[in-house]
Short mmCIF file of C-alpha atoms and ligand atoms in Angstrom, two decimals:
data_model
loop_
_atom_site.label_atom_id
_atom_site.label_comp_id
_atom_site.label_asym_id
_atom_site.label_seq_id
_atom_site.Cartn_x
_atom_site.Cartn_y
_atom_site.Cartn_z
CA UNK A 2 263.94 -144.37 -159.78
CA UNK A 3 261.38 -145.50 -162.33
CA UNK A 4 258.78 -148.18 -161.56
CA UNK A 5 257.95 -151.12 -163.78
CA UNK A 6 255.19 -153.58 -162.95
CA UNK A 7 256.32 -157.21 -162.82
CA UNK A 8 253.19 -158.96 -164.04
CA UNK A 9 251.30 -160.26 -167.05
CA UNK A 10 247.90 -159.43 -165.50
CA UNK A 11 246.10 -156.85 -167.64
CA UNK A 12 243.83 -155.65 -164.83
CA UNK A 13 246.84 -154.98 -162.60
CA UNK A 14 248.60 -153.13 -165.41
CA UNK A 15 245.51 -151.01 -166.15
CA UNK A 16 245.13 -150.16 -162.46
CA UNK A 17 248.81 -149.29 -161.96
CA UNK A 18 248.89 -147.25 -165.18
CA UNK A 19 245.97 -145.16 -163.86
CA UNK A 20 248.10 -144.16 -160.84
CA UNK A 21 250.45 -142.29 -163.15
CA UNK A 22 253.73 -143.75 -161.90
CA UNK A 23 254.11 -146.68 -164.26
CA UNK A 24 257.15 -146.50 -166.57
CA UNK A 25 257.12 -150.03 -167.96
CA UNK A 26 256.16 -153.68 -167.53
CA UNK A 27 258.22 -156.84 -167.20
CA UNK A 28 256.75 -160.25 -167.87
CA UNK A 29 258.25 -163.72 -167.68
CA UNK A 30 257.05 -167.24 -168.53
CA UNK A 31 255.95 -167.91 -164.93
CA UNK A 32 253.93 -164.69 -164.74
CA UNK A 33 252.22 -165.51 -168.06
CA UNK A 34 251.47 -169.06 -166.88
CA UNK A 35 250.04 -167.62 -163.62
CA UNK A 36 247.29 -165.79 -165.53
CA UNK A 37 246.47 -168.95 -167.54
CA UNK A 38 248.12 -167.62 -170.70
CA UNK A 39 248.15 -169.83 -173.81
CA UNK A 40 251.12 -170.02 -176.20
CA UNK A 41 249.15 -168.90 -179.25
CA UNK A 42 247.81 -165.84 -177.42
CA UNK A 43 251.22 -164.63 -176.22
CA UNK A 44 251.97 -162.07 -178.99
CA UNK A 45 248.47 -160.59 -178.76
CA UNK A 46 248.76 -160.43 -174.98
CA UNK A 47 252.06 -158.54 -175.17
CA UNK A 48 250.46 -156.18 -177.72
CA UNK A 49 247.59 -155.49 -175.33
CA UNK A 50 250.07 -154.65 -172.56
CA UNK A 51 251.92 -152.32 -174.94
CA UNK A 52 248.65 -150.62 -175.87
CA UNK A 53 247.69 -150.14 -172.21
CA UNK A 54 250.98 -148.58 -171.11
CA UNK A 55 251.65 -146.58 -174.28
CA UNK A 56 254.64 -146.28 -176.57
CA UNK A 57 256.93 -144.57 -174.02
CA UNK A 58 256.83 -147.55 -171.63
CA UNK A 59 259.07 -150.54 -172.37
CA UNK A 60 257.42 -153.96 -172.07
CA UNK A 61 259.74 -156.95 -171.55
CA UNK A 62 258.71 -160.20 -173.26
CA UNK A 63 260.90 -163.22 -172.68
CA UNK A 64 262.34 -165.73 -175.13
CA UNK A 65 262.43 -169.28 -173.83
CA UNK A 66 264.67 -170.53 -176.62
CA UNK A 67 267.98 -172.04 -175.54
CA UNK A 68 270.15 -171.60 -178.62
CA UNK A 69 271.51 -168.33 -180.07
CA UNK A 70 269.83 -168.33 -183.47
CA UNK A 71 266.50 -169.41 -182.02
CA UNK A 72 266.68 -166.68 -179.37
CA UNK A 73 267.52 -164.10 -182.05
CA UNK A 74 264.59 -165.31 -184.18
CA UNK A 75 262.30 -165.05 -181.13
CA UNK A 76 263.69 -161.62 -180.38
CA UNK A 77 263.03 -160.34 -183.89
CA UNK A 78 259.45 -161.68 -183.71
CA UNK A 79 258.82 -160.23 -180.27
CA UNK A 80 260.26 -156.84 -181.24
CA UNK A 81 257.89 -156.75 -184.23
CA UNK A 82 254.86 -156.85 -181.89
CA UNK A 83 255.27 -153.18 -180.91
CA UNK A 84 258.05 -150.58 -180.91
CA UNK A 85 258.25 -150.59 -177.10
CA UNK A 86 258.85 -154.35 -176.73
CA UNK A 87 262.12 -155.24 -175.01
CA UNK A 88 263.37 -158.79 -175.51
CA UNK A 89 264.04 -160.50 -172.19
CA UNK A 90 266.83 -163.06 -172.35
CA UNK A 91 268.33 -165.19 -169.55
CA UNK A 92 271.96 -164.62 -168.63
CA UNK A 93 273.65 -167.63 -170.21
CA UNK A 94 276.22 -168.15 -172.97
CA UNK A 95 273.69 -168.50 -175.80
CA UNK A 96 271.73 -165.59 -174.32
CA UNK A 97 274.81 -163.35 -174.37
CA UNK A 98 275.48 -164.23 -178.00
CA UNK A 99 271.85 -163.52 -178.92
CA UNK A 100 271.93 -160.24 -177.00
CA UNK A 101 275.02 -159.21 -178.92
CA UNK A 102 273.27 -159.93 -182.22
CA UNK A 103 269.97 -158.26 -181.29
CA UNK A 104 271.74 -155.17 -179.93
CA UNK A 105 273.62 -154.89 -183.25
CA UNK A 106 270.22 -154.85 -184.95
CA UNK A 107 269.00 -152.06 -182.64
CA UNK A 108 266.65 -154.35 -180.68
CA UNK A 109 266.78 -153.66 -176.93
CA UNK A 110 267.44 -156.57 -174.58
CA UNK A 111 266.72 -156.98 -170.88
CA UNK A 112 269.13 -159.61 -169.49
CA UNK A 113 267.30 -161.48 -166.78
CA UNK A 114 268.16 -164.09 -164.16
CA UNK A 115 271.27 -162.03 -163.39
CA UNK A 116 272.71 -162.71 -159.96
CA UNK A 117 276.38 -161.77 -159.93
CA UNK A 118 278.75 -158.97 -160.90
CA UNK A 119 280.50 -161.06 -163.60
CA UNK A 120 277.12 -161.94 -165.14
CA UNK A 121 276.10 -158.27 -165.15
CA UNK A 122 279.39 -157.14 -166.68
CA UNK A 123 279.12 -159.78 -169.41
CA UNK A 124 275.52 -158.74 -170.10
CA UNK A 125 276.64 -155.12 -170.40
CA UNK A 126 279.54 -156.02 -172.68
CA UNK A 127 277.19 -158.07 -174.87
CA UNK A 128 275.10 -154.93 -175.41
CA UNK A 129 272.17 -155.33 -173.03
CA UNK A 130 269.96 -152.24 -172.74
CA UNK A 131 268.69 -153.38 -169.32
CA UNK A 132 270.22 -155.69 -166.72
CA UNK A 133 267.98 -157.29 -164.10
CA UNK A 134 269.78 -158.36 -160.92
CA UNK A 135 267.44 -160.47 -158.76
CA UNK A 136 267.10 -159.58 -155.07
CA UNK A 137 264.44 -161.79 -153.51
CA UNK A 138 265.73 -165.09 -154.85
CA UNK A 139 269.05 -164.44 -153.09
CA UNK A 140 267.17 -163.74 -149.87
CA UNK A 141 265.26 -167.01 -150.43
CA UNK A 142 268.54 -168.93 -150.10
CA UNK A 143 269.66 -166.94 -147.04
CA UNK A 144 272.00 -164.70 -149.02
CA UNK A 145 271.76 -160.89 -149.12
CA UNK A 146 270.10 -159.83 -152.37
CA UNK A 147 270.49 -156.10 -151.69
CA UNK A 148 274.22 -156.48 -151.12
CA UNK A 149 274.48 -158.31 -154.44
CA UNK A 150 272.49 -155.54 -156.12
CA UNK A 151 274.82 -152.93 -154.59
CA UNK A 152 277.82 -154.79 -156.02
CA UNK A 153 276.28 -154.91 -159.50
CA UNK A 154 275.43 -151.18 -159.44
CA UNK A 155 278.95 -150.30 -158.28
CA UNK A 156 280.65 -152.53 -160.84
CA UNK A 157 278.57 -151.34 -163.80
CA UNK A 158 279.12 -147.74 -162.68
CA UNK A 159 282.88 -148.24 -162.76
CA UNK A 160 282.90 -148.56 -166.54
CA UNK A 161 281.67 -146.74 -169.60
CA UNK A 162 278.90 -148.65 -171.34
CA UNK A 163 277.80 -145.75 -173.53
CA UNK A 164 278.26 -148.04 -176.55
CA UNK A 165 275.14 -149.87 -175.28
CA UNK A 166 272.99 -147.03 -176.52
CA UNK A 167 269.85 -148.35 -178.23
CA UNK A 168 267.73 -145.59 -179.75
CA UNK A 169 269.70 -143.04 -177.70
CA UNK A 170 269.01 -144.70 -174.34
CA UNK A 171 271.79 -145.78 -171.99
CA UNK A 172 272.09 -149.03 -170.08
CA UNK A 173 269.85 -149.21 -167.00
CA UNK A 174 269.76 -151.53 -164.00
CA UNK A 175 266.40 -153.00 -163.06
CA UNK A 176 266.16 -154.18 -159.46
CA UNK A 177 264.10 -157.37 -159.94
CA UNK A 178 262.66 -160.14 -157.81
CA UNK A 179 261.44 -157.50 -155.37
CA UNK A 180 259.39 -158.78 -152.44
CA UNK A 181 258.77 -155.71 -150.26
CA UNK A 182 258.55 -151.93 -150.14
CA UNK A 183 261.79 -152.01 -148.16
CA UNK A 184 263.50 -153.69 -151.12
CA UNK A 185 262.35 -150.70 -153.19
CA UNK A 186 263.65 -148.22 -150.61
CA UNK A 187 267.04 -149.87 -150.42
CA UNK A 188 267.31 -150.33 -154.20
CA UNK A 189 266.56 -146.61 -154.67
CA UNK A 190 269.18 -145.64 -152.08
CA UNK A 191 271.68 -147.84 -153.92
CA UNK A 192 270.87 -146.00 -157.14
CA UNK A 193 269.08 -148.70 -159.16
CA UNK A 194 267.58 -146.99 -162.21
CA UNK A 195 264.36 -149.00 -162.12
CA UNK A 196 262.49 -151.29 -159.73
CA UNK A 197 260.19 -153.85 -161.27
CA UNK A 198 257.61 -154.71 -158.64
CA UNK A 199 254.68 -157.11 -158.28
CA UNK A 200 251.32 -155.33 -157.96
CA UNK A 201 251.04 -156.36 -154.30
CA UNK A 202 254.29 -154.58 -153.51
CA UNK A 203 253.23 -151.51 -155.51
CA UNK A 204 250.09 -151.25 -153.35
CA UNK A 205 252.16 -151.62 -150.16
CA UNK A 206 254.47 -148.83 -151.37
CA UNK A 207 251.55 -146.39 -151.10
CA UNK A 208 250.61 -147.41 -147.59
CA UNK A 209 251.80 -146.41 -144.12
CA UNK A 210 249.92 -146.80 -140.79
CA UNK A 211 250.65 -143.18 -139.90
CA UNK A 212 249.04 -142.09 -143.17
CA UNK A 213 245.94 -144.16 -142.29
CA UNK A 214 245.86 -142.79 -138.73
CA UNK A 215 246.33 -139.21 -139.94
CA UNK A 216 243.61 -139.55 -142.55
CA UNK A 217 241.18 -140.98 -139.99
CA UNK A 218 241.84 -138.01 -137.68
CA UNK A 219 241.40 -135.50 -140.52
CA UNK A 220 238.07 -137.05 -141.51
CA UNK A 221 236.80 -137.05 -137.91
CA UNK A 222 237.83 -133.42 -137.42
CA UNK A 223 236.20 -132.42 -140.69
CA UNK A 224 232.93 -133.92 -139.43
CA UNK A 225 233.26 -131.58 -136.42
CA UNK A 226 233.75 -128.64 -138.79
CA UNK A 227 230.66 -129.64 -140.78
CA UNK A 228 228.55 -129.89 -137.61
CA UNK A 229 229.89 -126.73 -135.97
O1 G3P B 11 260.82 -160.45 -163.53
C1 G3P B 11 261.65 -161.34 -162.89
C2 G3P B 11 261.63 -161.28 -161.39
O2 G3P B 11 261.21 -160.02 -160.94
C3 G3P B 11 260.89 -162.42 -160.76
O3 G3P B 11 260.77 -162.26 -159.40
O4 G3P B 11 259.57 -162.92 -157.37
O5 G3P B 11 259.80 -164.57 -159.23
O6 G3P B 11 261.78 -163.95 -157.85
P1 G3P B 11 260.46 -163.51 -158.41
#
C-alpha cells in the first residue's frame, strides 16, 4: 500500500515527506479552504505542493466546475501546473464525461466522492486513473465504509481495466475519507492500492503504547549501562 497525504497544508506535507513514506498528496476544496486558501493563489499553491513532494508523487487538485466542458477546461489548466498533477473530479454524469475526455488526452483523473460499486465501475469505464471510495463518510451515517470499500475493490478486480493506462500506469484504488489507523489496516488487508490519510492519522499510524513503553524501558536500562 502506498500512502498519500490528504491535506493542503504545506507544513504537514513537508513534515510527512521528510519521513520518507509519502507517495502523493490529495487536496479538495474543503482542505484548501481550511488553510485559508484564496482562489487566485490556488495554482501556485498546487505548484508548491508538487515541488515539495517531487515529480514522482501525484498531487490531486480538484475541479469544482459542474459541466463537462468547464471541467475539461479546468482539468487542462490544472494539469499544466506540473507534470504530476492529477485532476480530481466528483463522480457525477458531467464528471464522467469530462474524465473520458481528459483520459483521452492523457491527463490522469482521480474520481472522488465515490461511494458505491456502480459509481466505481462507471469511473473505471470512463477512464479514471484513480478511484477514491470514501470510508469515513459511510461510517458517519452508520453504514460500514470498509465493507463498501471491499465491494469496490472486489468489483474492480473482476474486470480488466488495462485500457485505463495513463503514461503506463494502471488504475489504482485510493481508500479515502480515512479517520483512523485501523481504517488503514483494514484497507491494506482488503488490498487498496493507496490510502490517503489526514496528517493526524499518519502520526497515529506510527504510534503504539507498547512501542512507547518499550522505548522508555530501553532508555532507563541504557542509563544503568552508562552508570555501571
Ligand atoms: O480527499 C477526500 C476525502 O479523503 C475526504 O475525507 O474526512 O472529509 O470525509 P473526509
